[in-house]
Structure formats: structure tokens, C-alpha cells
CSV table of N, CA and C in Angstrom, one decimal:
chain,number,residue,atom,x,y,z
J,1,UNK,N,0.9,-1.2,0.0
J,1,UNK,CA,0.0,0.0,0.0
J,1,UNK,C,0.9,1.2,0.0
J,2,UNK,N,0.4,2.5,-0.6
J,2,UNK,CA,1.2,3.9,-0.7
J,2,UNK,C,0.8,4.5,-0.8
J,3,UNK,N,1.6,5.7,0.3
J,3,UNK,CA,0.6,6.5,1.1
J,3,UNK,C,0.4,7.8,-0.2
J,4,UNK,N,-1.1,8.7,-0.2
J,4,UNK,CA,-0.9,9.0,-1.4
J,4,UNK,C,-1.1,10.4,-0.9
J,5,UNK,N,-0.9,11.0,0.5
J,5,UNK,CA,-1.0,12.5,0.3
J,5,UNK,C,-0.4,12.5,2.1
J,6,UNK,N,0.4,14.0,2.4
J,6,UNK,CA,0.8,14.1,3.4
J,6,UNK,C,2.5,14.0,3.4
J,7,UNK,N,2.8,14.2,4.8
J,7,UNK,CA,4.0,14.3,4.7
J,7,UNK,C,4.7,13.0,4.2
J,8,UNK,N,4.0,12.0,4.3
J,8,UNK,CA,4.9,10.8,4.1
J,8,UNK,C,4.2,10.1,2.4
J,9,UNK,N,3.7,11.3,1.8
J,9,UNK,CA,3.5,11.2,0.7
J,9,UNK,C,4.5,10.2,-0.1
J,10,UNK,N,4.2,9.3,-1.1
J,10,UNK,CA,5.1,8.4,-1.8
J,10,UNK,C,5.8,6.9,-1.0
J,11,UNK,N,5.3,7.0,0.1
J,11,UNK,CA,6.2,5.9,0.9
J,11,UNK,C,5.1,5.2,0.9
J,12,UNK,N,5.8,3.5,1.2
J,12,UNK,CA,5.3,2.5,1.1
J,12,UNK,C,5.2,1.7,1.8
J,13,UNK,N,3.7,1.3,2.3
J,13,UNK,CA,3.7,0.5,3.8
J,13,UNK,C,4.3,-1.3,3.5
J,14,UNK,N,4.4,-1.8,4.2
J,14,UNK,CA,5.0,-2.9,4.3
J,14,UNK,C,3.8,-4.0,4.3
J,15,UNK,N,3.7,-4.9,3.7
J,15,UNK,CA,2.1,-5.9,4.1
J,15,UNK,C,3.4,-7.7,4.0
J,16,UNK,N,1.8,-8.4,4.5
J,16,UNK,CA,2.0,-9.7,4.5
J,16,UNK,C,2.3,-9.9,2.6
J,17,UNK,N,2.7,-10.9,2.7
J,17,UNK,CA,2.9,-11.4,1.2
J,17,UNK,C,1.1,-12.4,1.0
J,18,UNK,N,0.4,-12.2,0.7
J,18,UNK,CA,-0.4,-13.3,0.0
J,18,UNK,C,-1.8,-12.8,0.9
J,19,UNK,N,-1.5,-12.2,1.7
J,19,UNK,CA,-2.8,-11.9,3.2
J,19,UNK,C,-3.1,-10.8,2.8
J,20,UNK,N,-3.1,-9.9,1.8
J,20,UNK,CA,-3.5,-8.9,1.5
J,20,UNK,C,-4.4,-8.7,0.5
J,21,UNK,N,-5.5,-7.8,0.2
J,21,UNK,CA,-6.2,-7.4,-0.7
J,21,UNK,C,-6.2,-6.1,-1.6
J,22,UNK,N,-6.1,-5.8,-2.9
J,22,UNK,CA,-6.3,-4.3,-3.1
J,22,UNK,C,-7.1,-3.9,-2.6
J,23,UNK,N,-6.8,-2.3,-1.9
J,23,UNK,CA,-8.5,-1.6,-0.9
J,23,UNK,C,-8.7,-1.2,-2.4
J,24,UNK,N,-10.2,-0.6,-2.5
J,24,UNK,CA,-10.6,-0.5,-3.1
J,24,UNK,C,-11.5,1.4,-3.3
J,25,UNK,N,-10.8,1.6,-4.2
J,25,UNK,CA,-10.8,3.4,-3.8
J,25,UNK,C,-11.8,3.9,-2.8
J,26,UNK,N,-13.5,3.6,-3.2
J,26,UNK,CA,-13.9,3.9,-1.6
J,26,UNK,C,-13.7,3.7,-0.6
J,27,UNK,N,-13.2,2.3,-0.4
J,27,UNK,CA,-12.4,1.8,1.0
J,27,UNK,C,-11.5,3.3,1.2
J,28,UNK,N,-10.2,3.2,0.7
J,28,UNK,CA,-9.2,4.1,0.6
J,28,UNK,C,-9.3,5.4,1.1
J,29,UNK,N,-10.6,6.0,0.4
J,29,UNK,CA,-11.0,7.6,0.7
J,29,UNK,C,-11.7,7.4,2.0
J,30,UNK,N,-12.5,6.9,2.2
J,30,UNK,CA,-12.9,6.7,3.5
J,30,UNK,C,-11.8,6.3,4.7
J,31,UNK,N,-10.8,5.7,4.7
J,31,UNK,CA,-9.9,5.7,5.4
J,31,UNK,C,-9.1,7.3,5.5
J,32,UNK,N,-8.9,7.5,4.4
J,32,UNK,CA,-7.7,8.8,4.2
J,32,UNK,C,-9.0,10.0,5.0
J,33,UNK,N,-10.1,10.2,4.6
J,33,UNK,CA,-10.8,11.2,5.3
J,33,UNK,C,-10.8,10.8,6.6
J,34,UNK,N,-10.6,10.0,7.4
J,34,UNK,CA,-10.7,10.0,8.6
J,34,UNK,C,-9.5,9.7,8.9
J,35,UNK,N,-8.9,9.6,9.0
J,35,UNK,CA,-7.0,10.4,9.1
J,35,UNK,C,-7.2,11.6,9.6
J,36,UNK,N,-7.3,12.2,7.9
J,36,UNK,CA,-7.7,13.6,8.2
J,36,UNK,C,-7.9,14.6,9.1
J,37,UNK,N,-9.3,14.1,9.1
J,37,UNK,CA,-10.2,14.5,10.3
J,37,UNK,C,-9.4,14.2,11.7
J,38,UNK,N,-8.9,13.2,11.6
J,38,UNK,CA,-8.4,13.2,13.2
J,38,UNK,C,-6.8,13.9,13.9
J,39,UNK,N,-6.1,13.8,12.6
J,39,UNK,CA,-4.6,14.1,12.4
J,39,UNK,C,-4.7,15.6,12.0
J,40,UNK,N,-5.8,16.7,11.3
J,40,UNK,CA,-5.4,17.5,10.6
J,40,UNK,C,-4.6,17.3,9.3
């Protein structure tokens, strides 16, 4: 996964090999807006 806005813009989280799913852009935005919201 990579992170797509903020300071750590362009970096790349680390996952399991095979235990993972693509999120799926609404997943994504709804995660990232509540970041947001909580981080500023």
C-alpha cells in the first residue's frame, strides 16, 4: 500500500505477502478522510 498524500506522501507501507487485498478506492477515501479528520 502507498501512502498518497501528506507528509509521508510516496512511501510504502510494508504488508504480509499473499494476506492482502487491493482496498478498493472507496475503501481508501474513507480511510484517508478519517485520518484527516483526526490528524489534521
Amino acid at each position: 500500500m502507498r501512502i498518497i498524500a501528506g507528509v509521508a506522501k510516496g512511501r510504502t507501507l510494508g504488508t504480509v505477502a499473499g494476506a492482502t487485498r487491493p482496498t478498493s478506492d472507496r475503501a481508501r477515501e474513507g480511510l484517508f478522510s478519517s485520518l484527516t479528520s483526526e490528524f489534521g
